[in-house]
Amino acid sequence: MNTSSISVAAVIRTNVPRQSIRKDFMSKFTDYLCESFNTDIKHTNVEIHADVLMMRGGLSTPMMNISLYHNTNVISQTTKVNNAEPIAKFMAEEMKIPIDRVLVLFFDTRKCT
């Protein structure tokens, strides 16, 4: 698949307050996705929902869920864990959230109806 046809969209939900998110976060994450998926910025979407009421494991400490929609063979059943790790690490560092509180889920849009 050539670079021009790879599309990536990330929908981020977090209980971190909006004012705690750095102003350059969305552009940094967009650049990160472009580099990670070898795609052009015009094929990349980032959406963030802050201040979301969330709980995992009975705790509402800072956390984040990322739904990552893609149309590339880079992500598969066998590679998704290896691909999720660096994304979770990037987000944990940028958002100051423990890495074990970052969940990355992949959705192949070629299989969605």
Short mmCIF file of N, CA, C and O in Angstrom, two decimals:
data_model
loop_
_atom_site.label_atom_id
_atom_site.label_comp_id
_atom_site.label_asym_id
_atom_site.label_seq_id
_atom_site.Cartn_x
_atom_site.Cartn_y
_atom_site.Cartn_z
N MET A 1 0.86 -1.18 0.00
CA MET A 1 0.00 0.00 0.00
C MET A 1 0.90 1.23 0.00
O MET A 1 1.80 1.35 0.80
N ASN A 2 0.63 2.17 -0.90
CA ASN A 2 1.50 3.34 -0.92
C ASN A 2 1.08 4.35 0.13
O ASN A 2 -0.02 4.32 0.65
N THR A 3 1.99 5.25 0.44
CA THR A 3 1.81 6.22 1.52
C THR A 3 0.54 7.05 1.34
O THR A 3 -0.15 7.34 2.31
N SER A 4 0.21 7.42 0.12
CA SER A 4 -0.92 8.31 -0.09
C SER A 4 -2.26 7.67 0.23
O SER A 4 -3.24 8.37 0.43
N SER A 5 -2.32 6.35 0.32
CA SER A 5 -3.60 5.71 0.59
C SER A 5 -3.74 5.19 2.02
O SER A 5 -4.76 4.63 2.37
N ILE A 6 -2.72 5.38 2.85
CA ILE A 6 -2.81 4.96 4.25
C ILE A 6 -3.47 6.07 5.05
O ILE A 6 -3.03 7.21 5.03
N SER A 7 -4.56 5.73 5.73
CA SER A 7 -5.27 6.69 6.57
C SER A 7 -5.25 6.20 8.01
O SER A 7 -5.39 5.01 8.27
N VAL A 8 -5.11 7.15 8.93
CA VAL A 8 -5.08 6.83 10.36
C VAL A 8 -5.93 7.87 11.09
O VAL A 8 -5.83 9.06 10.82
N ALA A 9 -6.77 7.39 11.99
CA ALA A 9 -7.57 8.28 12.83
C ALA A 9 -7.48 7.78 14.26
O ALA A 9 -7.66 6.60 14.52
N ALA A 10 -7.18 8.68 15.18
CA ALA A 10 -7.08 8.33 16.59
C ALA A 10 -8.15 9.09 17.37
O ALA A 10 -8.24 10.32 17.27
N VAL A 11 -8.95 8.35 18.13
CA VAL A 11 -9.93 8.94 19.02
C VAL A 11 -9.46 8.63 20.44
O VAL A 11 -9.35 7.47 20.82
N ILE A 12 -9.15 9.68 21.18
CA ILE A 12 -8.57 9.54 22.51
C ILE A 12 -9.59 9.99 23.54
O ILE A 12 -10.16 11.07 23.42
N ARG A 13 -9.79 9.15 24.53
CA ARG A 13 -10.65 9.51 25.67
C ARG A 13 -9.79 9.44 26.92
O ARG A 13 -9.11 8.44 27.15
N THR A 14 -9.85 10.50 27.72
CA THR A 14 -9.05 10.55 28.94
C THR A 14 -9.78 11.31 30.03
O THR A 14 -10.60 12.17 29.74
N ASN A 15 -9.47 10.96 31.26
CA ASN A 15 -10.04 11.68 32.38
C ASN A 15 -9.14 12.82 32.84
O ASN A 15 -9.43 13.50 33.80
N VAL A 16 -8.06 13.05 32.12
CA VAL A 16 -7.17 14.17 32.39
C VAL A 16 -7.91 15.46 32.05
O VAL A 16 -8.58 15.54 31.01
N PRO A 17 -7.82 16.48 32.89
CA PRO A 17 -8.49 17.75 32.59
C PRO A 17 -7.94 18.40 31.32
O PRO A 17 -6.73 18.34 31.06
N ARG A 18 -8.80 19.01 30.56
CA ARG A 18 -8.40 19.64 29.30
C ARG A 18 -7.26 20.64 29.49
O ARG A 18 -6.34 20.70 28.70
N GLN A 19 -7.32 21.42 30.56
CA GLN A 19 -6.28 22.43 30.79
C GLN A 19 -4.92 21.82 31.10
O GLN A 19 -3.90 22.51 31.04
N SER A 20 -4.87 20.53 31.40
CA SER A 20 -3.59 19.84 31.67
C SER A 20 -2.93 19.33 30.40
O SER A 20 -1.80 18.86 30.44
N ILE A 21 -3.62 19.42 29.28
CA ILE A 21 -3.08 18.92 28.01
C ILE A 21 -2.33 20.07 27.33
O ILE A 21 -2.91 21.13 27.08
N ARG A 22 -1.07 19.83 27.05
CA ARG A 22 -0.25 20.87 26.42
C ARG A 22 -0.82 21.27 25.07
O ARG A 22 -1.35 20.44 24.33
N LYS A 23 -0.67 22.53 24.74
CA LYS A 23 -1.23 23.07 23.50
C LYS A 23 -0.68 22.40 22.23
O LYS A 23 -1.38 22.30 21.24
N ASP A 24 0.55 21.93 22.30
CA ASP A 24 1.15 21.31 21.11
C ASP A 24 0.94 19.79 21.06
O ASP A 24 1.44 19.13 20.15
N PHE A 25 0.17 19.25 22.00
CA PHE A 25 0.00 17.79 22.06
C PHE A 25 -0.58 17.23 20.77
O PHE A 25 -0.06 16.25 20.23
N MET A 26 -1.67 17.80 20.27
CA MET A 26 -2.32 17.23 19.08
C MET A 26 -1.40 17.25 17.86
O MET A 26 -1.35 16.27 17.11
N SER A 27 -0.66 18.32 17.68
CA SER A 27 0.25 18.36 16.52
C SER A 27 1.41 17.37 16.71
O SER A 27 1.82 16.71 15.75
N LYS A 28 1.92 17.23 17.93
CA LYS A 28 2.99 16.25 18.18
C LYS A 28 2.50 14.82 17.93
O LYS A 28 3.20 14.01 17.34
N PHE A 29 1.28 14.52 18.38
CA PHE A 29 0.75 13.17 18.20
C PHE A 29 0.44 12.92 16.72
O PHE A 29 0.68 11.82 16.21
N THR A 30 -0.06 13.92 16.02
CA THR A 30 -0.29 13.78 14.58
C THR A 30 1.01 13.47 13.86
O THR A 30 1.07 12.55 13.03
N ASP A 31 2.06 14.21 14.18
CA ASP A 31 3.37 13.95 13.57
C ASP A 31 3.85 12.54 13.90
O ASP A 31 4.40 11.84 13.04
N TYR A 32 3.65 12.13 15.14
CA TYR A 32 4.05 10.78 15.57
C TYR A 32 3.32 9.71 14.74
O TYR A 32 3.92 8.76 14.27
N LEU A 33 2.02 9.89 14.55
CA LEU A 33 1.24 8.92 13.76
C LEU A 33 1.70 8.90 12.30
O LEU A 33 1.82 7.83 11.71
N CYS A 34 1.96 10.07 11.73
CA CYS A 34 2.43 10.13 10.34
C CYS A 34 3.73 9.35 10.18
O CYS A 34 3.88 8.59 9.23
N GLU A 35 4.63 9.55 11.12
CA GLU A 35 5.91 8.85 11.06
C GLU A 35 5.73 7.35 11.30
O GLU A 35 6.29 6.52 10.58
N SER A 36 4.92 6.99 12.29
CA SER A 36 4.73 5.58 12.64
C SER A 36 4.05 4.78 11.53
O SER A 36 4.36 3.62 11.32
N PHE A 37 3.11 5.42 10.85
CA PHE A 37 2.35 4.72 9.82
C PHE A 37 2.79 5.09 8.41
O PHE A 37 2.15 4.67 7.44
N ASN A 38 3.84 5.89 8.32
CA ASN A 38 4.37 6.29 7.02
C ASN A 38 3.27 6.83 6.11
O ASN A 38 3.05 6.35 5.00
N THR A 39 2.58 7.84 6.63
CA THR A 39 1.51 8.44 5.86
C THR A 39 1.62 9.95 5.88
O THR A 39 2.39 10.52 6.66
N ASP A 40 0.87 10.59 5.04
CA ASP A 40 0.86 12.05 4.92
C ASP A 40 -0.09 12.64 5.96
O ASP A 40 -1.12 12.04 6.27
N ILE A 41 0.24 13.82 6.43
CA ILE A 41 -0.57 14.48 7.46
C ILE A 41 -2.02 14.67 7.01
O ILE A 41 -2.94 14.63 7.83
N LYS A 42 -2.25 14.85 5.71
CA LYS A 42 -3.62 15.06 5.22
C LYS A 42 -4.48 13.80 5.35
O LYS A 42 -5.69 13.87 5.24
N HIS A 43 -3.86 12.66 5.65
CA HIS A 43 -4.59 11.40 5.83
C HIS A 43 -4.65 10.99 7.31
O HIS A 43 -4.90 9.82 7.62
N THR A 44 -4.41 11.95 8.19
CA THR A 44 -4.34 11.66 9.63
C THR A 44 -5.31 12.55 10.39
O THR A 44 -5.34 13.76 10.19
N ASN A 45 -6.12 11.93 11.25
CA ASN A 45 -7.07 12.66 12.10
C ASN A 45 -6.81 12.32 13.55
O ASN A 45 -6.59 11.16 13.88
N VAL A 46 -6.88 13.33 14.41
CA VAL A 46 -6.74 13.13 15.85
C VAL A 46 -7.88 13.86 16.54
O VAL A 46 -8.16 15.02 16.24
N GLU A 47 -8.53 13.15 17.42
CA GLU A 47 -9.66 13.70 18.19
C GLU A 47 -9.41 13.35 19.65
O GLU A 47 -9.09 12.21 19.97
N ILE A 48 -9.54 14.33 20.54
CA ILE A 48 -9.32 14.05 21.95
C ILE A 48 -10.50 14.54 22.77
O ILE A 48 -11.01 15.63 22.55
N HIS A 49 -10.92 13.67 23.68
CA HIS A 49 -12.00 13.99 24.61
C HIS A 49 -11.40 13.95 26.00
O HIS A 49 -11.00 12.89 26.48
N ALA A 50 -11.30 15.12 26.64
CA ALA A 50 -10.73 15.23 27.97
C ALA A 50 -11.85 15.31 29.00
O ALA A 50 -13.03 15.46 28.64
N ASP A 51 -11.50 15.21 30.27
CA ASP A 51 -12.47 15.32 31.37
C ASP A 51 -13.56 14.25 31.30
O ASP A 51 -14.68 14.48 31.77
N VAL A 52 -13.25 13.10 30.72
CA VAL A 52 -14.23 12.01 30.60
C VAL A 52 -14.28 11.25 31.92
O VAL A 52 -13.25 10.96 32.52
N LEU A 53 -15.48 10.95 32.39
CA LEU A 53 -15.61 10.12 33.59
C LEU A 53 -15.19 8.71 33.21
O LEU A 53 -15.80 8.08 32.35
N MET A 54 -14.13 8.21 33.85
CA MET A 54 -13.58 6.91 33.50
C MET A 54 -13.12 6.18 34.75
O MET A 54 -12.70 6.81 35.72
N MET A 55 -13.18 4.85 34.68
CA MET A 55 -12.68 4.03 35.78
C MET A 55 -12.15 2.72 35.19
O MET A 55 -12.76 2.15 34.30
N ARG A 56 -11.01 2.29 35.69
CA ARG A 56 -10.46 0.99 35.31
C ARG A 56 -9.92 0.34 36.57
O ARG A 56 -9.20 0.95 37.34
N GLY A 57 -10.29 -0.90 36.77
CA GLY A 57 -9.82 -1.63 37.94
C GLY A 57 -10.26 -0.99 39.25
O GLY A 57 -9.55 -1.07 40.24
N GLY A 58 -11.41 -0.32 39.21
CA GLY A 58 -11.94 0.31 40.41
C GLY A 58 -11.28 1.63 40.77
O GLY A 58 -11.58 2.22 41.80
N LEU A 59 -10.39 2.12 39.90
CA LEU A 59 -9.68 3.37 40.16
C LEU A 59 -9.98 4.39 39.07
O LEU A 59 -10.06 4.05 37.89
N SER A 60 -10.11 5.63 39.47
CA SER A 60 -10.33 6.70 38.49
C SER A 60 -9.09 7.59 38.37
O SER A 60 -9.18 8.73 37.93
N THR A 61 -7.92 7.06 38.71
CA THR A 61 -6.67 7.80 38.54
C THR A 61 -6.46 8.04 37.04
O THR A 61 -7.09 7.38 36.21
N PRO A 62 -5.58 8.98 36.68
CA PRO A 62 -5.41 9.32 35.26
C PRO A 62 -5.25 8.09 34.36
O PRO A 62 -4.48 7.18 34.65
N MET A 63 -6.01 8.11 33.27
CA MET A 63 -6.00 7.01 32.33
C MET A 63 -6.39 7.52 30.95
O MET A 63 -6.86 8.64 30.80
N MET A 64 -6.24 6.64 29.96
CA MET A 64 -6.53 7.01 28.59
C MET A 64 -6.87 5.77 27.78
O MET A 64 -6.23 4.73 27.92
N ASN A 65 -7.89 5.88 26.93
CA ASN A 65 -8.23 4.84 25.95
C ASN A 65 -8.05 5.46 24.57
O ASN A 65 -8.56 6.56 24.31
N ILE A 66 -7.36 4.75 23.70
CA ILE A 66 -7.14 5.22 22.34
C ILE A 66 -7.75 4.21 21.38
O ILE A 66 -7.37 3.04 21.39
N SER A 67 -8.68 4.67 20.56
CA SER A 67 -9.21 3.86 19.47
C SER A 67 -8.50 4.34 18.21
O SER A 67 -8.64 5.50 17.81
N LEU A 68 -7.72 3.46 17.61
CA LEU A 68 -6.93 3.83 16.45
C LEU A 68 -7.46 3.11 15.22
O LEU A 68 -7.40 1.89 15.13
N TYR A 69 -8.01 3.89 14.31
CA TYR A 69 -8.60 3.37 13.08
C TYR A 69 -7.57 3.49 11.96
O TYR A 69 -6.95 4.54 11.80
N HIS A 70 -7.39 2.43 11.19
CA HIS A 70 -6.35 2.40 10.16
C HIS A 70 -6.77 1.54 8.99
O HIS A 70 -7.73 0.76 9.09
N ASN A 71 -6.06 1.66 7.89
CA ASN A 71 -6.29 0.81 6.72
C ASN A 71 -4.95 0.29 6.17
O ASN A 71 -4.69 0.36 4.99
N THR A 72 -4.13 -0.24 7.07
CA THR A 72 -2.80 -0.68 6.67
C THR A 72 -2.50 -2.09 7.20
O THR A 72 -3.01 -2.47 8.25
N ASN A 73 -1.66 -2.79 6.49
CA ASN A 73 -1.23 -4.12 6.92
C ASN A 73 -0.17 -4.07 8.00
O ASN A 73 0.24 -5.10 8.52
N VAL A 74 0.29 -2.87 8.36
CA VAL A 74 1.28 -2.72 9.43
C VAL A 74 0.74 -3.30 10.74
O VAL A 74 1.47 -3.88 11.53
N ILE A 75 -0.57 -3.16 10.94
CA ILE A 75 -1.22 -3.67 12.15
C ILE A 75 -1.95 -4.95 11.80
O ILE A 75 -2.79 -4.97 10.90
N SER A 76 -1.64 -6.02 12.53
CA SER A 76 -2.33 -7.30 12.33
C SER A 76 -2.52 -7.95 13.70
O SER A 76 -2.05 -7.43 14.71
N GLN A 77 -3.17 -9.08 13.73
CA GLN A 77 -3.36 -9.81 15.00
C GLN A 77 -2.02 -10.11 15.66
O GLN A 77 -1.89 -10.04 16.87
N THR A 78 -1.02 -10.42 14.86
CA THR A 78 0.27 -10.80 15.42
C THR A 78 1.15 -9.60 15.77
O THR A 78 2.04 -9.72 16.61
N THR A 79 0.91 -8.44 15.16
CA THR A 79 1.77 -7.28 15.42
C THR A 79 1.13 -6.21 16.30
O THR A 79 1.82 -5.27 16.70
N LYS A 80 -0.16 -6.36 16.63
CA LYS A 80 -0.83 -5.26 17.34
C LYS A 80 -0.23 -4.95 18.72
O LYS A 80 -0.15 -3.80 19.10
N VAL A 81 0.21 -5.95 19.46
CA VAL A 81 0.80 -5.69 20.77
C VAL A 81 2.10 -4.91 20.61
O VAL A 81 2.34 -3.92 21.31
N ASN A 82 2.94 -5.33 19.66
CA ASN A 82 4.20 -4.63 19.42
C ASN A 82 3.99 -3.21 18.91
O ASN A 82 4.81 -2.33 19.15
N ASN A 83 2.90 -2.99 18.19
CA ASN A 83 2.58 -1.65 17.70
C ASN A 83 1.93 -0.78 18.77
O ASN A 83 2.09 0.43 18.77
N ALA A 84 1.21 -1.39 19.70
CA ALA A 84 0.54 -0.63 20.76
C ALA A 84 1.54 -0.10 21.78
O ALA A 84 1.36 1.01 22.31
N GLU A 85 2.58 -0.87 22.06
CA GLU A 85 3.55 -0.49 23.10
C GLU A 85 4.17 0.88 22.89
O GLU A 85 4.15 1.71 23.79
N PRO A 86 4.75 1.17 21.70
CA PRO A 86 5.36 2.49 21.53
C PRO A 86 4.34 3.63 21.57
O PRO A 86 4.64 4.73 22.04
N ILE A 87 3.13 3.38 21.09
CA ILE A 87 2.08 4.40 21.15
C ILE A 87 1.73 4.69 22.60
O ILE A 87 1.64 5.85 23.02
N ALA A 88 1.55 3.64 23.38
CA ALA A 88 1.23 3.81 24.81
C ALA A 88 2.36 4.54 25.53
O ALA A 88 2.11 5.42 26.36
N LYS A 89 3.59 4.20 25.20
CA LYS A 89 4.75 4.85 25.83
C LYS A 89 4.78 6.34 25.48
O LYS A 89 4.98 7.20 26.34
N PHE A 90 4.57 6.65 24.20
CA PHE A 90 4.54 8.05 23.76
C PHE A 90 3.46 8.82 24.53
O PHE A 90 3.72 9.91 25.06
N MET A 91 2.27 8.25 24.62
CA MET A 91 1.16 8.92 25.28
C MET A 91 1.42 9.06 26.78
O MET A 91 1.12 10.10 27.37
N ALA A 92 1.96 8.04 27.39
CA ALA A 92 2.25 8.08 28.83
C ALA A 92 3.24 9.21 29.14
O ALA A 92 3.04 9.97 30.10
N GLU A 93 4.25 9.34 28.31
CA GLU A 93 5.24 10.39 28.52
C GLU A 93 4.67 11.78 28.27
O GLU A 93 4.88 12.70 29.05
N GLU A 94 3.92 11.92 27.19
CA GLU A 94 3.37 13.22 26.83
C GLU A 94 2.29 13.69 27.80
O GLU A 94 2.20 14.88 28.10
N MET A 95 1.47 12.76 28.27
CA MET A 95 0.32 13.12 29.10
C MET A 95 0.56 12.90 30.59
O MET A 95 -0.32 13.16 31.40
N LYS A 96 1.75 12.35 30.93
CA LYS A 96 2.08 12.09 32.35
C LYS A 96 1.07 11.13 32.98
O LYS A 96 0.56 11.34 34.07
N ILE A 97 0.77 10.06 32.24
CA ILE A 97 -0.14 9.00 32.69
C ILE A 97 0.69 7.72 32.80
O ILE A 97 1.48 7.43 31.90
N PRO A 98 0.53 6.93 33.86
CA PRO A 98 1.25 5.66 33.92
C PRO A 98 0.94 4.80 32.70
O PRO A 98 -0.22 4.71 32.27
N ILE A 99 1.96 4.17 32.14
CA ILE A 99 1.78 3.40 30.91
C ILE A 99 0.75 2.28 31.07
O ILE A 99 0.05 1.94 30.12
N ASP A 100 0.63 1.72 32.27
CA ASP A 100 -0.35 0.65 32.46
C ASP A 100 -1.78 1.19 32.54
O ASP A 100 -2.73 0.42 32.66
N ARG A 101 -1.95 2.51 32.42
CA ARG A 101 -3.27 3.13 32.41
C ARG A 101 -3.61 3.65 31.01
O ARG A 101 -4.57 4.40 30.83
N VAL A 102 -2.83 3.24 30.01
CA VAL A 102 -3.07 3.62 28.62
C VAL A 102 -3.47 2.37 27.85
O VAL A 102 -2.72 1.40 27.80
N LEU A 103 -4.65 2.40 27.26
CA LEU A 103 -5.16 1.27 26.47
C LEU A 103 -5.21 1.69 25.01
O LEU A 103 -5.78 2.73 24.68
N VAL A 104 -4.60 0.89 24.14
CA VAL A 104 -4.61 1.17 22.70
C VAL A 104 -5.36 0.03 22.00
O VAL A 104 -4.97 -1.13 22.12
N LEU A 105 -6.42 0.40 21.29
CA LEU A 105 -7.20 -0.58 20.54
C LEU A 105 -7.14 -0.22 19.06
O LEU A 105 -7.27 0.95 18.69
N PHE A 106 -6.93 -1.22 18.20
CA PHE A 106 -6.83 -1.00 16.76
C PHE A 106 -8.09 -1.49 16.06
O PHE A 106 -8.63 -2.55 16.40
N PHE A 107 -8.51 -0.72 15.06
CA PHE A 107 -9.66 -1.07 14.23
C PHE A 107 -9.27 -0.91 12.77
O PHE A 107 -8.93 0.19 12.34
N ASP A 108 -9.29 -2.01 12.04
CA ASP A 108 -8.95 -1.99 10.63
C ASP A 108 -10.21 -1.55 9.86
O ASP A 108 -11.19 -2.29 9.80
N THR A 109 -10.18 -0.36 9.30
CA THR A 109 -11.37 0.19 8.63
C THR A 109 -11.71 -0.56 7.35
O THR A 109 -12.84 -0.47 6.88
N ARG A 110 -10.80 -1.35 6.84
CA ARG A 110 -11.11 -2.15 5.66
C ARG A 110 -12.06 -3.29 6.00
O ARG A 110 -12.70 -3.86 5.13
N LYS A 111 -12.17 -3.60 7.31
CA LYS A 111 -13.03 -4.69 7.73
C LYS A 111 -14.31 -4.19 8.39
O LYS A 111 -15.12 -4.97 8.85
N CYS A 112 -14.47 -2.87 8.45
CA CYS A 112 -15.68 -2.29 9.06
C CYS A 112 -16.76 -2.15 8.00
O CYS A 112 -16.49 -1.86 6.85
N THR A 113 -17.99 -2.34 8.42
CA THR A 113 -19.09 -2.15 7.48
C THR A 113 -20.10 -1.18 8.04
O THR A 113 -20.16 -0.90 9.18
#
